[in-house]
Coordinates of C-alpha atoms in Angstrom, one line a residue:
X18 CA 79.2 109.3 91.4
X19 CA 83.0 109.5 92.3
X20 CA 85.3 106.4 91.7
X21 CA 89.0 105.8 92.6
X22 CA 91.0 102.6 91.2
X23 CA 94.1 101.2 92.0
X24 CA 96.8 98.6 91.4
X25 CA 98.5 97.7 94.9
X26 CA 100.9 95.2 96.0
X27 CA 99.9 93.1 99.2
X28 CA 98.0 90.5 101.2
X29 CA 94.1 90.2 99.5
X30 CA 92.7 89.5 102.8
X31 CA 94.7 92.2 105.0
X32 CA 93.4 94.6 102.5
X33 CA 90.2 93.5 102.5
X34 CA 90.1 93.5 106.5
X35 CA 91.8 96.5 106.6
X36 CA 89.3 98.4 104.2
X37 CA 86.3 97.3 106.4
X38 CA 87.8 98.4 109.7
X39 CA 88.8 101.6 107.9
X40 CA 85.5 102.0 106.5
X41 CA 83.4 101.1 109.5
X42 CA 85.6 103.4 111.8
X43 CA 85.1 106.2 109.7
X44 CA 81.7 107.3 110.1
X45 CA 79.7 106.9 113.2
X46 CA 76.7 106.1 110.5
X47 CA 78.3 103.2 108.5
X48 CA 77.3 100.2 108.0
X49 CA 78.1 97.0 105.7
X50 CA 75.3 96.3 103.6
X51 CA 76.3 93.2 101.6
X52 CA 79.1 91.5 100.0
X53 CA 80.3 88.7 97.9
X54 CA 83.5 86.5 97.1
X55 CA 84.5 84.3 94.9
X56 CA 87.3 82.4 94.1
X57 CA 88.6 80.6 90.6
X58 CA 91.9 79.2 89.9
X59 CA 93.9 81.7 92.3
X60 CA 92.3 84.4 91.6
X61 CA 90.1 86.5 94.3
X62 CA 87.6 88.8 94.0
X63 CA 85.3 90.3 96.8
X64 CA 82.8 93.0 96.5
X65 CA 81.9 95.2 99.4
X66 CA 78.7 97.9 100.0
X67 CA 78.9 100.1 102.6
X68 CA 76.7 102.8 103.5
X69 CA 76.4 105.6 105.2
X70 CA 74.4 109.2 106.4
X71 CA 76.1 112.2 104.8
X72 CA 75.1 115.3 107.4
X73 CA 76.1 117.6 104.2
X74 CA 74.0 116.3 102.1
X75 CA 71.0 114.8 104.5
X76 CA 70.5 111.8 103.1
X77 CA 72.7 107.9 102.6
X78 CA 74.7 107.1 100.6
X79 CA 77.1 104.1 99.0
X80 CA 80.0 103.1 98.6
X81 CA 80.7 100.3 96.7
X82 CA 84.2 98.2 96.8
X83 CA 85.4 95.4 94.4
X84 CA 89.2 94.0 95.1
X85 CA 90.6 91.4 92.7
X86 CA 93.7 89.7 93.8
X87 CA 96.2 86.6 92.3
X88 CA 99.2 86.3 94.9
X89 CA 100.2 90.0 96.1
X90 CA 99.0 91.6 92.7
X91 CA 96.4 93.3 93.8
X92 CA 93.4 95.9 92.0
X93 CA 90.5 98.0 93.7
X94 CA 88.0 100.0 92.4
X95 CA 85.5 102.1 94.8
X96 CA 82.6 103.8 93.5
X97 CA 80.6 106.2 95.5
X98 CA 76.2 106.7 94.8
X99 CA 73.5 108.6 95.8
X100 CA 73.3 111.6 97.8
X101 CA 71.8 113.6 96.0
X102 CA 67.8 115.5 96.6
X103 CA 67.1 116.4 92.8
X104 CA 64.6 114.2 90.5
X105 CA 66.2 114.2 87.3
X106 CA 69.9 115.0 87.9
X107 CA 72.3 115.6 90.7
X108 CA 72.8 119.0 92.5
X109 CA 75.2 118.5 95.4
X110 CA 78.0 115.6 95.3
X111 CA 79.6 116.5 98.5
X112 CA 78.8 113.6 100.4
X113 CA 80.0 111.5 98.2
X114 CA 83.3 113.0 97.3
X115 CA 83.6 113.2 101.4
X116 CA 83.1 109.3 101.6
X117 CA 85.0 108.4 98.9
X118 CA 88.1 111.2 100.1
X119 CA 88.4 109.4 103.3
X120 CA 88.4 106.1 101.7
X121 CA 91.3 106.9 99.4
X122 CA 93.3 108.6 102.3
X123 CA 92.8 105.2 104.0
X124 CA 94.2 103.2 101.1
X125 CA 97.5 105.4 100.6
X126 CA 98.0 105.3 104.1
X127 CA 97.6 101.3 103.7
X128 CA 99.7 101.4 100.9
X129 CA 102.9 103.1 103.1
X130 CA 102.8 100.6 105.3

């Protein structure tokens, strides 16, 4: 497991369209696998899997996206699972530090706008 938060300033829907673009672009292998969103007194939250094949590691993997939002106040978390072969514990991580990399590159590019 890898995870990455962060407290951003911007539109909740532009970031949440922006993350799915940049997600869905970024791997030849990705794909949505289910979401939610909800709404309650102002305040947003939508929670995004995405999946994809990590070459590295030869097997799928998740990642997971939750962004919460009031106004422009804005807060993302993105958790990365699986890839690894082993029974009982994990031996190689690499695919999903890789996912998880490119989706944090994404959101400081996002966040330089």
């Amino acid at each position: 497991m890898a995870q990455y938060e962060a407290h951003l300033q911007g539109n909740f829907n532009d970031l949440l369209n922006y993350i799915e673009h940049q997600v869905m672009q970024g791997s030849s292998s990705a794909s949505r696998e289910g979401g939610s969103f909800y709404e309650i007194d102002g305040v947003r939250c939508a929670v995004r899997v995405y999946e994809r094949y990590s070459y590295m590691g030869g097997n799928r993997l998740s990642l997971n996206v939750t962004l919460f939002g009031k106004d422009d106040e804005l807060y993302l978390t993105a958790v990365t699972a699986g890839g690894s072969q082993a029974l009982f514990f994990k031996i190689n991580t690499w695919g999903e530090q890789s996912f998880l990399a490119k989706f944090v590159k994404a959101i400081e590019a996002y966040q330089k706008k």
